[in-house]
Amino acid sequence: MTFNSTQELYIIPTNDTLSQVGFTDGTNLPTGAVTTGFAFMGTTVAYVESDSNWEIQFWANGTDYYGFFALYWNGGATTVPDGFFPITLKTTAPTSV
């Protein structure tokens, strides 16, 4: 996959939602999406809602392609559909698969 412009990660941190994470060149962001506020807690990616509220709420769900997963942000959804599972988004590769 290649991009013709610089891409930024976005999440939609709206309360009580589970929404797919995406990439944008800064235009046409979904309503409520943010591209700022990300920080690292060690090698783990977190969203800093405020100085006292760091959130690590990345989830994944299988796709129609074996071994590929869609990435989601859980903004506090109380019900998560079957097949979704929490993940840790990191800057380092796993030591083994």
mmCIF file of N, CA and C in Angstrom:
data_model
loop_
_atom_site.group_PDB
_atom_site.id
_atom_site.type_symbol
_atom_site.label_atom_id
_atom_site.label_comp_id
_atom_site.label_asym_id
_atom_site.label_seq_id
_atom_site.Cartn_x
_atom_site.Cartn_y
_atom_site.Cartn_z
ATOM 1 N N MET A 1 0.835 -1.155 0.000
ATOM 2 C CA MET A 1 0.000 0.000 0.000
ATOM 3 C C MET A 1 0.892 1.234 0.000
ATOM 4 N N THR A 2 0.580 2.201 -0.815
ATOM 5 C CA THR A 2 1.312 3.460 -0.825
ATOM 6 C C THR A 2 0.321 4.610 -0.737
ATOM 7 N N PHE A 3 0.795 5.704 -0.184
ATOM 8 C CA PHE A 3 -0.018 6.901 -0.076
ATOM 9 C C PHE A 3 0.645 8.009 -0.872
ATOM 10 N N ASN A 4 -0.159 8.865 -1.483
ATOM 11 C CA ASN A 4 0.372 10.001 -2.233
ATOM 12 C C ASN A 4 0.533 11.236 -1.368
ATOM 13 N N SER A 5 0.217 11.131 -0.092
ATOM 14 C CA SER A 5 0.359 12.248 0.833
ATOM 15 C C SER A 5 0.636 11.698 2.223
ATOM 16 N N THR A 6 1.024 12.587 3.128
ATOM 17 C CA THR A 6 1.265 12.197 4.505
ATOM 18 C C THR A 6 -0.066 11.840 5.157
ATOM 19 N N GLN A 7 -0.113 10.719 5.817
ATOM 20 C CA GLN A 7 -1.334 10.243 6.454
ATOM 21 C C GLN A 7 -1.202 10.309 7.976
ATOM 22 N N GLU A 8 -2.308 10.587 8.636
ATOM 23 C CA GLU A 8 -2.362 10.627 10.087
ATOM 24 C C GLU A 8 -3.411 9.630 10.575
ATOM 25 N N LEU A 9 -3.111 9.007 11.694
ATOM 26 C CA LEU A 9 -4.049 8.105 12.329
ATOM 27 C C LEU A 9 -5.164 8.922 12.964
ATOM 28 N N TYR A 10 -6.401 8.441 12.848
ATOM 29 C CA TYR A 10 -7.487 9.096 13.576
ATOM 30 C C TYR A 10 -8.344 8.067 14.298
ATOM 31 N N ILE A 11 -8.923 8.538 15.403
ATOM 32 C CA ILE A 11 -9.921 7.773 16.139
ATOM 33 C C ILE A 11 -11.126 8.678 16.346
ATOM 34 N N ILE A 12 -12.236 8.089 16.723
ATOM 35 C CA ILE A 12 -13.431 8.853 17.078
ATOM 36 C C ILE A 12 -13.722 8.539 18.543
ATOM 37 N N PRO A 13 -13.238 9.410 19.461
ATOM 38 C CA PRO A 13 -13.344 9.108 20.887
ATOM 39 C C PRO A 13 -14.688 9.493 21.514
ATOM 40 N N THR A 14 -15.751 9.373 20.765
ATOM 41 C CA THR A 14 -17.084 9.704 21.259
ATOM 42 C C THR A 14 -17.527 8.677 22.292
ATOM 43 N N ASN A 15 -18.110 9.151 23.373
ATOM 44 C CA ASN A 15 -18.585 8.253 24.434
ATOM 45 C C ASN A 15 -19.566 7.221 23.901
ATOM 46 N N ASP A 16 -19.467 6.033 24.446
ATOM 47 C CA ASP A 16 -20.402 4.941 24.159
ATOM 48 C C ASP A 16 -20.403 4.475 22.713
ATOM 49 N N THR A 17 -19.271 4.604 22.020
ATOM 50 C CA THR A 17 -19.202 4.156 20.630
ATOM 51 C C THR A 17 -18.025 3.208 20.423
ATOM 52 N N LEU A 18 -18.140 2.388 19.406
ATOM 53 C CA LEU A 18 -17.064 1.527 18.933
ATOM 54 C C LEU A 18 -16.931 1.847 17.450
ATOM 55 N N SER A 19 -15.849 2.516 17.059
ATOM 56 C CA SER A 19 -15.725 2.977 15.676
ATOM 57 C C SER A 19 -14.383 2.578 15.081
ATOM 58 N N GLN A 20 -14.390 2.346 13.783
ATOM 59 C CA GLN A 20 -13.181 1.907 13.103
ATOM 60 C C GLN A 20 -12.150 3.027 13.068
ATOM 61 N N VAL A 21 -10.907 2.671 13.319
ATOM 62 C CA VAL A 21 -9.777 3.590 13.233
ATOM 63 C C VAL A 21 -9.463 3.793 11.759
ATOM 64 N N GLY A 22 -8.969 4.964 11.404
ATOM 65 C CA GLY A 22 -8.649 5.215 10.005
ATOM 66 C C GLY A 22 -7.432 6.090 9.836
ATOM 67 N N PHE A 23 -7.133 6.383 8.598
ATOM 68 C CA PHE A 23 -6.041 7.280 8.243
ATOM 69 C C PHE A 23 -6.593 8.375 7.362
ATOM 70 N N THR A 24 -6.012 9.568 7.489
ATOM 71 C CA THR A 24 -6.481 10.721 6.727
ATOM 72 C C THR A 24 -5.308 11.605 6.338
ATOM 73 N N ASP A 25 -5.493 12.360 5.270
ATOM 74 C CA ASP A 25 -4.510 13.375 4.905
ATOM 75 C C ASP A 25 -4.904 14.718 5.520
ATOM 76 N N GLY A 26 -5.878 14.694 6.432
ATOM 77 C CA GLY A 26 -6.322 15.903 7.112
ATOM 78 C C GLY A 26 -7.613 16.471 6.556
ATOM 79 N N THR A 27 -8.094 15.900 5.462
ATOM 80 C CA THR A 27 -9.358 16.354 4.888
ATOM 81 C C THR A 27 -10.398 15.265 5.059
ATOM 82 N N ASN A 28 -11.640 15.648 5.062
ATOM 83 C CA ASN A 28 -12.760 14.705 5.116
ATOM 84 C C ASN A 28 -12.725 13.769 6.318
ATOM 85 N N LEU A 29 -12.436 14.319 7.484
ATOM 86 C CA LEU A 29 -12.478 13.514 8.698
ATOM 87 C C LEU A 29 -13.929 13.241 9.091
ATOM 88 N N PRO A 30 -14.219 12.061 9.606
ATOM 89 C CA PRO A 30 -15.572 11.801 10.108
ATOM 90 C C PRO A 30 -15.896 12.736 11.281
ATOM 91 N N THR A 31 -17.152 12.957 11.535
ATOM 92 C CA THR A 31 -17.578 13.800 12.641
ATOM 93 C C THR A 31 -17.021 13.265 13.958
ATOM 94 N N GLY A 32 -16.387 14.139 14.727
ATOM 95 C CA GLY A 32 -15.845 13.768 16.033
ATOM 96 C C GLY A 32 -14.460 13.151 16.004
ATOM 97 N N ALA A 33 -13.888 12.961 14.815
ATOM 98 C CA ALA A 33 -12.570 12.319 14.710
ATOM 99 C C ALA A 33 -11.461 13.262 15.172
ATOM 100 N N VAL A 34 -10.409 12.680 15.758
ATOM 101 C CA VAL A 34 -9.238 13.441 16.184
ATOM 102 C C VAL A 34 -7.968 12.777 15.652
ATOM 103 N N THR A 35 -6.992 13.603 15.315
ATOM 104 C CA THR A 35 -5.686 13.106 14.868
ATOM 105 C C THR A 35 -4.585 13.493 15.852
ATOM 106 N N THR A 36 -4.955 14.192 16.916
ATOM 107 C CA THR A 36 -3.994 14.618 17.931
ATOM 108 C C THR A 36 -4.362 14.001 19.270
ATOM 109 N N GLY A 37 -3.453 14.101 20.204
ATOM 110 C CA GLY A 37 -3.707 13.573 21.541
ATOM 111 C C GLY A 37 -3.109 12.206 21.771
ATOM 112 N N PHE A 38 -2.361 11.697 20.809
ATOM 113 C CA PHE A 38 -1.732 10.388 20.971
ATOM 114 C C PHE A 38 -0.383 10.549 21.661
ATOM 115 N N ALA A 39 -0.066 9.604 22.509
ATOM 116 C CA ALA A 39 1.215 9.615 23.216
ATOM 117 C C ALA A 39 1.635 8.163 23.430
ATOM 118 N N PHE A 40 2.849 7.995 23.890
ATOM 119 C CA PHE A 40 3.361 6.660 24.163
ATOM 120 C C PHE A 40 3.474 6.440 25.661
ATOM 121 N N MET A 41 3.009 5.295 26.103
ATOM 122 C CA MET A 41 3.223 4.839 27.459
ATOM 123 C C MET A 41 4.205 3.682 27.296
ATOM 124 N N GLY A 42 5.477 4.009 27.354
ATOM 125 C CA GLY A 42 6.497 3.042 26.966
ATOM 126 C C GLY A 42 6.436 2.891 25.455
ATOM 127 N N THR A 43 6.139 1.674 24.976
ATOM 128 C CA THR A 43 6.001 1.444 23.533
ATOM 129 C C THR A 43 4.542 1.301 23.120
ATOM 130 N N THR A 44 3.617 1.513 24.071
ATOM 131 C CA THR A 44 2.192 1.364 23.806
ATOM 132 C C THR A 44 1.571 2.701 23.428
ATOM 133 N N VAL A 45 0.746 2.698 22.384
ATOM 134 C CA VAL A 45 0.061 3.911 21.939
ATOM 135 C C VAL A 45 -1.157 4.148 22.821
ATOM 136 N N ALA A 46 -1.281 5.378 23.332
ATOM 137 C CA ALA A 46 -2.415 5.765 24.172
ATOM 138 C C ALA A 46 -3.020 7.050 23.622
ATOM 139 N N TYR A 47 -4.279 7.285 23.961
ATOM 140 C CA TYR A 47 -4.948 8.540 23.640
ATOM 141 C C TYR A 47 -5.083 9.317 24.938
ATOM 142 N N VAL A 48 -4.561 10.551 24.945
ATOM 143 C CA VAL A 48 -4.573 11.373 26.144
ATOM 144 C C VAL A 48 -5.761 12.322 26.066
ATOM 145 N N GLU A 49 -6.844 11.926 26.736
ATOM 146 C CA GLU A 49 -8.040 12.769 26.750
ATOM 147 C C GLU A 49 -7.825 13.986 27.642
ATOM 148 N N SER A 50 -7.092 13.802 28.748
ATOM 149 C CA SER A 50 -6.714 14.884 29.658
ATOM 150 C C SER A 50 -5.472 14.427 30.412
ATOM 151 N N ASP A 51 -4.871 15.330 31.175
ATOM 152 C CA ASP A 51 -3.654 14.975 31.907
ATOM 153 C C ASP A 51 -3.847 13.766 32.817
ATOM 154 N N SER A 52 -5.053 13.593 33.325
ATOM 155 C CA SER A 52 -5.296 12.493 34.250
ATOM 156 C C SER A 52 -6.050 11.323 33.614
ATOM 157 N N ASN A 53 -6.275 11.383 32.303
ATOM 158 C CA ASN A 53 -7.046 10.322 31.643
ATOM 159 C C ASN A 53 -6.367 9.863 30.356
ATOM 160 N N TRP A 54 -5.528 8.861 30.476
ATOM 161 C CA TRP A 54 -4.884 8.225 29.331
ATOM 162 C C TRP A 54 -5.663 6.961 29.014
ATOM 163 N N GLU A 55 -6.098 6.827 27.768
ATOM 164 C CA GLU A 55 -6.919 5.682 27.394
ATOM 165 C C GLU A 55 -6.193 4.777 26.404
ATOM 166 N N ILE A 56 -6.311 3.484 26.622
ATOM 167 C CA ILE A 56 -5.765 2.476 25.714
ATOM 168 C C ILE A 56 -6.931 1.553 25.394
ATOM 169 N N GLN A 57 -7.679 1.902 24.352
ATOM 170 C CA GLN A 57 -8.928 1.212 24.048
ATOM 171 C C GLN A 57 -8.996 0.739 22.593
ATOM 172 N N PHE A 58 -7.882 0.224 22.090
ATOM 173 C CA PHE A 58 -7.883 -0.312 20.734
ATOM 174 C C PHE A 58 -8.430 -1.735 20.751
ATOM 175 N N TRP A 59 -9.282 -2.033 19.788
ATOM 176 C CA TRP A 59 -9.887 -3.355 19.641
ATOM 177 C C TRP A 59 -9.709 -3.814 18.203
ATOM 178 N N ALA A 60 -9.844 -5.094 17.965
ATOM 179 C CA ALA A 60 -9.744 -5.641 16.609
ATOM 180 C C ALA A 60 -10.920 -6.568 16.342
ATOM 181 N N ASN A 61 -11.168 -6.766 15.053
ATOM 182 C CA ASN A 61 -12.216 -7.685 14.614
ATOM 183 C C ASN A 61 -11.760 -8.285 13.289
ATOM 184 N N GLY A 62 -12.048 -9.550 13.091
ATOM 185 C CA GLY A 62 -11.659 -10.215 11.847
ATOM 186 C C GLY A 62 -12.319 -9.587 10.627
ATOM 187 N N THR A 63 -11.706 -9.765 9.487
ATOM 188 C CA THR A 63 -12.250 -9.283 8.218
ATOM 189 C C THR A 63 -12.580 -10.485 7.336
ATOM 190 N N ASP A 64 -12.977 -10.225 6.119
ATOM 191 C CA ASP A 64 -13.250 -11.301 5.166
ATOM 192 C C ASP A 64 -11.969 -11.958 4.648
ATOM 193 N N TYR A 65 -10.812 -11.378 4.990
ATOM 194 C CA TYR A 65 -9.525 -11.894 4.530
ATOM 195 C C TYR A 65 -8.812 -12.577 5.689
ATOM 196 N N TYR A 66 -8.537 -13.851 5.553
ATOM 197 C CA TYR A 66 -7.917 -14.643 6.608
ATOM 198 C C TYR A 66 -6.628 -13.981 7.099
ATOM 199 N N GLY A 67 -6.508 -13.816 8.394
ATOM 200 C CA GLY A 67 -5.305 -13.262 9.005
ATOM 201 C C GLY A 67 -5.252 -11.747 9.029
ATOM 202 N N PHE A 68 -6.271 -11.068 8.500
ATOM 203 C CA PHE A 68 -6.320 -9.612 8.512
ATOM 204 C C PHE A 68 -7.415 -9.160 9.462
ATOM 205 N N PHE A 69 -7.113 -8.109 10.208
ATOM 206 C CA PHE A 69 -8.046 -7.612 11.209
ATOM 207 C C PHE A 69 -8.280 -6.126 11.021
ATOM 208 N N ALA A 70 -9.488 -5.678 11.323
ATOM 209 C CA ALA A 70 -9.817 -4.254 11.302
ATOM 210 C C ALA A 70 -9.559 -3.697 12.698
ATOM 211 N N LEU A 71 -9.052 -2.471 12.759
ATOM 212 C CA LEU A 71 -8.709 -1.827 14.015
ATOM 213 C C LEU A 71 -9.820 -0.864 14.413
ATOM 214 N N TYR A 72 -10.227 -0.908 15.682
ATOM 215 C CA TYR A 72 -11.323 -0.081 16.200
ATOM 216 C C TYR A 72 -10.887 0.644 17.462
ATOM 217 N N TRP A 73 -11.585 1.742 17.759
ATOM 218 C CA TRP A 73 -11.416 2.467 19.021
ATOM 219 C C TRP A 73 -12.707 2.323 19.805
ATOM 220 N N ASN A 74 -12.581 1.915 21.053
ATOM 221 C CA ASN A 74 -13.747 1.769 21.919
ATOM 222 C C ASN A 74 -13.851 2.999 22.813
ATOM 223 N N GLY A 75 -14.787 3.876 22.491
ATOM 224 C CA GLY A 75 -15.003 5.084 23.266
ATOM 225 C C GLY A 75 -15.906 4.854 24.461
ATOM 226 N N GLY A 76 -15.879 3.672 25.005
ATOM 227 C CA GLY A 76 -16.671 3.376 26.185
ATOM 228 C C GLY A 76 -17.955 2.628 25.897
ATOM 229 N N ALA A 77 -18.014 1.980 24.745
ATOM 230 C CA ALA A 77 -19.209 1.191 24.419
ATOM 231 C C ALA A 77 -19.395 0.113 25.479
ATOM 232 N N THR A 78 -20.591 0.006 25.996
ATOM 233 C CA THR A 78 -20.858 -0.984 27.037
ATOM 234 C C THR A 78 -21.110 -2.365 26.464
ATOM 235 N N THR A 79 -21.498 -2.425 25.196
ATOM 236 C CA THR A 79 -21.723 -3.694 24.526
ATOM 237 C C THR A 79 -20.795 -3.781 23.322
ATOM 238 N N VAL A 80 -20.028 -4.850 23.263
ATOM 239 C CA VAL A 80 -19.110 -5.065 22.144
ATOM 240 C C VAL A 80 -19.595 -6.299 21.390
ATOM 241 N N PRO A 81 -19.748 -6.191 20.070
ATOM 242 C CA PRO A 81 -20.239 -7.340 19.289
ATOM 243 C C PRO A 81 -19.323 -8.561 19.412
ATOM 244 N N ASP A 82 -19.891 -9.729 19.216
ATOM 245 C CA ASP A 82 -19.108 -10.964 19.204
ATOM 246 C C ASP A 82 -17.995 -10.861 18.172
ATOM 247 N N GLY A 83 -16.850 -11.428 18.488
ATOM 248 C CA GLY A 83 -15.724 -11.454 17.566
ATOM 249 C C GLY A 83 -14.730 -10.331 17.794
ATOM 250 N N PHE A 84 -15.105 -9.294 18.524
ATOM 251 C CA PHE A 84 -14.179 -8.200 18.829
ATOM 252 C C PHE A 84 -13.332 -8.579 20.030
ATOM 253 N N PHE A 85 -12.065 -8.126 20.041
ATOM 254 C CA PHE A 85 -11.196 -8.407 21.172
ATOM 255 C C PHE A 85 -10.224 -7.250 21.364
ATOM 256 N N PRO A 86 -9.852 -6.957 22.618
ATOM 257 C CA PRO A 86 -8.935 -5.846 22.885
ATOM 258 C C PRO A 86 -7.520 -6.189 22.432
ATOM 259 N N ILE A 87 -6.820 -5.170 21.958
ATOM 260 C CA ILE A 87 -5.427 -5.360 21.535
ATOM 261 C C ILE A 87 -4.564 -4.237 22.104
ATOM 262 N N THR A 88 -3.260 -4.423 22.063
ATOM 263 C CA THR A 88 -2.309 -3.384 22.434
ATOM 264 C C THR A 88 -1.605 -2.937 21.154
ATOM 265 N N LEU A 89 -1.741 -1.668 20.830
ATOM 266 C CA LEU A 89 -1.073 -1.095 19.649
ATOM 267 C C LEU A 89 0.276 -0.580 20.104
ATOM 268 N N LYS A 90 1.340 -1.152 19.522
ATOM 269 C CA LYS A 90 2.700 -0.840 19.988
ATOM 270 C C LYS A 90 3.568 -0.364 18.829
ATOM 271 N N THR A 91 4.702 0.205 19.204
ATOM 272 C CA THR A 91 5.677 0.655 18.217
ATOM 273 C C THR A 91 6.722 -0.403 17.930
ATOM 274 N N THR A 92 6.658 -1.522 18.641
ATOM 275 C CA THR A 92 7.634 -2.588 18.445
ATOM 276 C C THR A 92 6.935 -3.865 17.988
ATOM 277 N N ALA A 93 7.643 -4.633 17.221
ATOM 278 C CA ALA A 93 7.100 -5.910 16.760
ATOM 279 C C ALA A 93 7.156 -6.930 17.875
ATOM 280 N N PRO A 94 6.270 -7.917 17.858
ATOM 281 C CA PRO A 94 6.350 -8.978 18.874
ATOM 282 C C PRO A 94 7.645 -9.760 18.724
ATOM 283 N N THR A 95 8.116 -10.331 19.821
ATOM 284 C CA THR A 95 9.357 -11.107 19.761
ATOM 285 C C THR A 95 9.139 -12.433 19.050
ATOM 286 N N SER A 96 7.905 -12.939 19.084
ATOM 287 C CA SER A 96 7.577 -14.139 18.335
ATOM 288 C C SER A 96 6.089 -14.094 17.999
ATOM 289 N N VAL A 97 5.719 -14.860 16.997
ATOM 290 C CA VAL A 97 4.323 -14.857 16.578
ATOM 291 C C VAL A 97 3.655 -16.130 17.006
#
